[in-house]
Amino acid sequence: MPPDVQRLVDPYELSPFITEVCKYAAVSKEEWEEQSKIWPTSFHPPTYNIDGIGGFSEEETQSICKFMRVVIDMAVSGHKPLVNAAVIVDPSVRRIIASETDQVYASSAPRDMTSAETRPFEETGEICLNDTLEKQNGSLSTVSCLNPWQWSLQPHDTENCSQWHPLRHASMVAIESSSARDRNLFPNPSKIFDQDHVPPSNTDSPAKKQKTSSQSPDVQSDSREETLRDPSLERPYLCTGYDIFLLLEPCTMCAMALVHQRIKRIFYAFPNTTAGGLGSVHRLQGEKSLNHHYAVFRVLLPDDALRQMTTV
């Protein structure tokens, strides 16, 4: 035994022994309690719910396709050229929390998409964004996440300077809208609901019901919204447990913002080969040093979605 260790053992009359300890960190509280009997350690539970990231039921698939349809409608409706679109959804009640498009340029004005009709996809198939743009004579130059620095090359309209901002990518604006919704529906800031800090529960649990809301804080005369205005209820913690749907893979800035917001799952249709933060260029969800990790899915769009994008 090393002399330094011996000097600690003798005064306390310790009885050292050799045993085996776990090589890997505990993945559950039960494992951690068992490990700590021999070698006390700290336990860090997963920062996201792993349920639903390995496969989807038919109902879940239809829901995913429905919200992706909303994203497509937002990206192509009233926008020339194409812009990115983001829809934040509470999956526990399948309700839209916020929906926004790029607002970097003055021409990308905010639009209310909360009442957009949606319908499930009937078939599957991959489409190519470049081919889509060729057919509609479009351009990707103004899609914020594809060209994060493109705004600096554009002439600035001083009369409309309040309508553009280099950071107002679709994801960032949607996060801002979600925050505004929470402030409107949950006026008591001292009570914040963090889904990660409660045990798993079904959709009928009080914790889940506290997060239920209408699609937008602008929607009025909703009895459920009036219930949520009760100051005794708890405000959701950021976007914990929410999904976000995007037309294009977010850039690194937006991907990191979604980490901070504790988004649960990200769904996007087209890769971002110039500045993508979720696999095309960087892979933020695989960065072990981060304290939160979301699941990422690419949604392959069907031919009818291609026709919609090329005929607008």
Coordinates of C-alpha atoms in Angstrom, one line a residue:
M1 CA 0.0 0.0 0.0
P2 CA 1.4 3.4 -0.9
P3 CA 2.7 5.4 2.2
D4 CA 0.4 8.3 1.6
V5 CA -2.6 6.0 1.6
Q6 CA -1.3 4.2 4.7
R7 CA -1.2 7.5 6.6
L8 CA -4.9 7.9 5.9
V9 CA -5.9 4.3 6.7
D10 CA -4.1 4.0 10.1
P11 CA -5.7 6.9 12.0
Y12 CA -9.2 5.8 11.1
E13 CA -8.5 2.1 11.4
L14 CA -9.8 1.4 7.9
S15 CA -9.8 -2.0 6.3
P16 CA -9.0 -1.6 2.6
F17 CA -10.1 -4.3 0.2
I18 CA -10.0 -4.9 -3.6
T19 CA -13.2 -5.2 -5.5
E20 CA -14.7 -4.6 -8.9
V21 CA -16.5 -1.4 -9.8
C22 CA -18.7 -0.5 -12.8
K23 CA -16.8 0.7 -15.8
Y24 CA -19.8 2.6 -17.3
A25 CA -22.1 5.3 -15.8
A26 CA -25.5 4.2 -14.6
V27 CA -28.4 4.7 -17.0
S28 CA -31.1 4.5 -14.4
K29 CA -31.6 5.5 -10.8
E30 CA -31.8 1.8 -9.8
E31 CA -28.4 1.1 -11.3
W32 CA -26.9 4.2 -9.7
E33 CA -28.2 3.1 -6.2
E34 CA -26.6 -0.3 -6.7
Q35 CA -23.3 1.2 -7.9
S36 CA -23.1 3.6 -5.1
K37 CA -23.1 0.9 -2.5
I38 CA -19.5 0.3 -3.3
W39 CA -18.3 3.4 -5.1
P40 CA -20.4 6.6 -4.6
T41 CA -21.0 8.5 -7.8
S42 CA -23.3 11.2 -9.1
F43 CA -26.3 10.3 -11.3
H44 CA -27.3 12.4 -14.3
P45 CA -30.6 11.2 -15.8
P46 CA -31.2 11.4 -19.6
T47 CA -32.2 15.0 -20.6
Y48 CA -34.8 13.7 -23.0
N49 CA -37.5 11.1 -23.1
I50 CA -36.2 8.2 -25.2
D51 CA -39.8 7.0 -25.9
G52 CA -40.8 7.4 -29.5
I53 CA -37.4 7.9 -31.1
G54 CA -37.0 4.4 -32.4
G55 CA -40.2 4.0 -34.3
F56 CA -43.7 5.5 -34.8
S57 CA -47.2 4.2 -34.7
E58 CA -49.6 4.8 -37.6
E59 CA -51.2 7.6 -35.6
E60 CA -47.9 9.2 -34.8
T61 CA -46.8 9.0 -38.5
Q62 CA -50.0 10.7 -39.6
S63 CA -49.5 13.4 -37.0
I64 CA -45.9 14.0 -38.2
C65 CA -47.0 14.3 -41.8
K66 CA -49.8 16.6 -40.9
F67 CA -47.4 19.1 -39.2
M68 CA -44.9 18.8 -42.0
R69 CA -47.7 19.7 -44.4
V70 CA -48.2 22.9 -42.4
V71 CA -44.5 23.7 -42.8
I72 CA -44.7 23.3 -46.6
D73 CA -47.8 25.5 -46.7
M74 CA -46.0 28.2 -44.8
A75 CA -42.8 28.0 -46.8
V76 CA -44.5 28.4 -50.2
S77 CA -47.5 30.5 -49.5
G78 CA -47.0 34.2 -50.2
H79 CA -43.2 33.8 -50.3
K80 CA -41.1 34.4 -53.5
P81 CA -38.4 33.1 -53.3
L82 CA -38.7 30.2 -50.9
V83 CA -38.1 30.7 -47.2
N84 CA -37.6 28.3 -44.3
A85 CA -40.6 27.6 -42.0
A86 CA -40.7 26.3 -38.4
V87 CA -43.6 24.8 -36.4
I88 CA -43.3 24.1 -32.7
V89 CA -45.7 21.4 -31.5
D90 CA -46.7 19.9 -28.1
P91 CA -46.7 16.2 -29.0
S92 CA -48.6 15.3 -25.8
V93 CA -51.8 16.9 -27.2
R94 CA -50.7 17.3 -30.9
R95 CA -51.2 21.0 -30.8
I96 CA -49.3 23.8 -32.6
I97 CA -47.5 26.1 -30.1
A98 CA -45.9 28.5 -32.5
S99 CA -45.4 28.7 -36.3
E100 CA -43.1 31.2 -38.1
T101 CA -41.0 31.7 -41.2
D102 CA -37.7 33.5 -41.9
Q103 CA -37.9 37.2 -41.1
V104 CA -34.3 38.3 -41.8
Y105 CA -35.4 40.4 -44.8
A106 CA -38.1 43.1 -44.9
S107 CA -40.0 41.0 -47.4
S108 CA -40.4 38.1 -45.0
A109 CA -43.2 39.6 -42.9
P110 CA -44.8 37.7 -40.0
R111 CA -47.9 35.6 -41.0
D112 CA -50.5 33.9 -38.9
M113 CA -50.6 30.2 -39.8
T114 CA -52.4 28.9 -36.8
S115 CA -55.6 28.2 -38.7
A116 CA -54.0 26.4 -41.6
E117 CA -55.8 23.2 -42.6
T118 CA -53.6 20.1 -42.6
R119 CA -54.1 16.6 -44.0
P120 CA -51.9 13.4 -43.7
F121 CA -49.7 12.3 -46.5
E122 CA -51.0 9.3 -48.5
E123 CA -47.7 8.1 -50.0
T124 CA -44.0 8.4 -49.4
G125 CA -41.1 9.3 -51.6
E126 CA -38.0 11.5 -51.6
I127 CA -37.9 14.8 -53.5
C128 CA -34.9 16.9 -54.4
L129 CA -35.0 20.6 -53.3
N130 CA -32.8 21.7 -56.2
D131 CA -35.1 20.1 -58.8
T132 CA -38.1 21.8 -57.1
L133 CA -36.5 25.2 -57.3
E134 CA -35.5 24.7 -60.9
K135 CA -39.1 24.0 -61.8
Q136 CA -40.4 27.1 -60.0
N137 CA -37.5 29.2 -61.1
G138 CA -36.8 29.8 -57.4
S139 CA -33.7 30.5 -55.4
L140 CA -32.2 29.4 -52.1
S141 CA -30.2 32.6 -51.6
T142 CA -32.7 34.1 -49.1
V143 CA -33.2 31.0 -47.0
S144 CA -31.6 32.1 -43.7
C145 CA -30.2 28.8 -42.5
L146 CA -28.7 28.0 -45.9
N147 CA -26.9 31.3 -46.2
P148 CA -26.4 32.7 -42.6
W149 CA -24.2 35.6 -43.9
Q150 CA -26.2 36.4 -47.1
W151 CA -28.0 39.2 -45.3
S152 CA -24.8 41.2 -45.1
L153 CA -24.6 41.3 -48.9
Q154 CA -28.1 42.7 -49.4
P155 CA -28.8 46.4 -49.7
H156 CA -30.5 47.7 -46.5
D157 CA -33.8 49.5 -46.8
T158 CA -33.5 52.2 -44.2
E159 CA -37.3 52.9 -44.3
N160 CA -38.0 49.2 -43.3
C161 CA -35.0 48.6 -41.1
S162 CA -37.1 47.5 -38.3
Q163 CA -38.4 44.6 -40.4
W164 CA -35.1 42.8 -40.8
H165 CA -32.6 41.3 -38.5
P166 CA -29.7 38.8 -39.2
L167 CA -30.8 36.5 -36.4
R168 CA -34.4 36.2 -37.2
H169 CA -34.3 32.7 -38.7
A170 CA -37.5 30.7 -38.7
S171 CA -36.5 28.6 -35.6
M172 CA -35.5 31.7 -33.6
V173 CA -38.7 33.5 -34.5
A174 CA -40.8 30.5 -33.5
I175 CA -39.0 30.3 -30.2
E176 CA -39.8 33.9 -29.6
S177 CA -43.4 33.3 -30.4
S178 CA -43.6 30.3 -28.1
S179 CA -42.1 32.5 -25.3
A180 CA -44.7 35.2 -26.0
R181 CA -47.4 32.6 -25.8
D182 CA -46.2 31.4 -22.4
R183 CA -46.1 34.9 -21.0
N184 CA -49.6 35.5 -22.2
L185 CA -51.1 32.2 -21.0
F186 CA -49.1 31.9 -17.8
P187 CA -48.8 35.3 -16.2
N188 CA -47.2 34.0 -12.9
P189 CA -43.5 33.7 -13.6
S190 CA -42.7 32.2 -10.2
K191 CA -44.3 28.8 -11.1
I192 CA -42.5 27.1 -14.0
F193 CA -43.3 23.5 -15.1
D194 CA -40.2 21.5 -16.1
Q195 CA -41.3 18.2 -17.8
D196 CA -37.8 16.8 -17.2
H197 CA -38.2 17.0 -13.5
V198 CA -41.4 15.0 -13.1
P199 CA -41.9 11.3 -13.6
P200 CA -43.2 10.0 -16.9
S201 CA -46.9 10.2 -17.3
N202 CA -49.7 9.7 -19.8
T203 CA -51.4 12.4 -21.7
D204 CA -54.3 12.6 -19.2
S205 CA -52.0 13.5 -16.3
P206 CA -52.3 17.0 -14.7
A207 CA -48.8 17.8 -15.8
K208 CA -49.7 17.3 -19.4
K209 CA -52.9 19.2 -19.1
Q210 CA -51.2 22.2 -17.7
K211 CA -49.3 22.5 -21.0
T212 CA -52.4 22.2 -23.3
S213 CA -53.2 25.4 -25.1
S214 CA -54.7 26.7 -28.3
Q215 CA -52.4 27.0 -31.4
S216 CA -51.5 30.6 -30.7
P217 CA -51.8 33.3 -28.0
D218 CA -53.8 35.4 -30.5
V219 CA -56.6 32.9 -30.6
Q220 CA -59.5 34.1 -28.4
S221 CA -62.6 32.6 -26.7
D222 CA -61.0 29.2 -26.1
S223 CA -62.2 27.8 -22.9
R224 CA -59.0 25.8 -22.5
E225 CA -57.0 28.9 -23.0
E226 CA -59.0 30.7 -20.3
T227 CA -58.3 27.8 -18.0
L228 CA -54.5 28.1 -18.7
R229 CA -54.7 31.8 -17.7
D230 CA -55.3 30.7 -14.1
P231 CA -52.3 32.1 -12.2
S232 CA -52.2 29.0 -10.1
L233 CA -51.0 26.9 -13.0
E234 CA -47.4 26.4 -13.9
R235 CA -45.7 27.8 -16.9
P236 CA -43.9 25.3 -19.2
Y237 CA -40.1 25.5 -18.9
L238 CA -38.9 26.9 -22.2
C239 CA -39.8 24.3 -25.0
T240 CA -39.1 21.2 -22.9
G241 CA -40.7 18.1 -24.4
Y242 CA -41.8 19.9 -27.6
D243 CA -41.2 18.9 -31.2
I244 CA -40.2 21.3 -34.0
F245 CA -40.9 20.8 -37.7
L246 CA -38.7 22.6 -40.3
L247 CA -38.6 22.6 -44.1
L248 CA -34.8 22.8 -44.1
E249 CA -32.2 21.5 -41.7
P250 CA -31.3 24.3 -39.3
C251 CA -27.9 26.0 -39.2
T252 CA -25.6 25.6 -36.2
M253 CA -27.0 28.8 -34.5
C254 CA -30.6 27.6 -34.7
A255 CA -29.6 24.0 -33.7
M256 CA -27.9 25.4 -30.6
A257 CA -30.9 27.6 -29.8
L258 CA -33.0 24.4 -29.9
V259 CA -30.6 22.8 -27.4
H260 CA -31.1 25.7 -25.0
Q261 CA -34.8 25.5 -25.5
R262 CA -34.7 21.7 -24.6
I263 CA -36.6 20.7 -27.7
K264 CA -37.3 16.9 -27.6
R265 CA -37.4 16.0 -31.4
I266 CA -36.5 17.8 -34.6
F267 CA -38.1 16.9 -38.0
Y268 CA -36.9 18.4 -41.2
A269 CA -37.4 17.7 -44.9
F270 CA -34.3 18.9 -46.7
P271 CA -30.6 18.8 -45.7
N272 CA -28.5 21.9 -45.4
T273 CA -25.3 21.1 -47.1
T274 CA -23.8 24.6 -46.6
A275 CA -24.4 25.3 -42.9
G276 CA -26.4 22.4 -41.5
G277 CA -26.0 21.7 -37.8
L278 CA -27.7 18.3 -37.6
G279 CA -25.6 16.1 -39.8
S280 CA -25.0 17.7 -43.2
V281 CA -22.0 19.8 -42.0
H282 CA -22.0 19.6 -38.2
R283 CA -23.8 17.1 -35.9
L284 CA -24.7 19.0 -32.7
Q285 CA -27.0 16.3 -31.3
G286 CA -23.9 14.1 -31.0
E287 CA -21.8 16.5 -29.0
K288 CA -21.3 14.8 -25.7
S289 CA -20.3 18.0 -23.8
L290 CA -23.8 19.4 -24.2
N291 CA -26.3 19.0 -21.3
H292 CA -29.2 18.3 -23.5
H293 CA -29.6 16.2 -26.6
Y294 CA -32.7 15.9 -28.9
A295 CA -33.6 13.3 -31.4
V296 CA -33.4 14.3 -35.1
F297 CA -35.4 12.9 -38.0
R298 CA -35.5 13.6 -41.7
V299 CA -38.9 13.4 -43.3
L300 CA -39.0 12.2 -46.9
L301 CA -41.7 14.1 -48.7
P302 CA -44.1 12.5 -51.2
D303 CA -44.7 13.5 -54.8
D304 CA -47.9 15.5 -54.0
A305 CA -45.8 17.8 -51.8
L306 CA -43.4 18.3 -54.7
R307 CA -46.3 19.3 -57.0
Q308 CA -47.5 21.7 -54.4
M309 CA -44.1 23.4 -54.1
T310 CA -43.6 23.6 -57.9
T311 CA -47.1 25.0 -58.8
V312 CA -47.3 27.8 -56.3

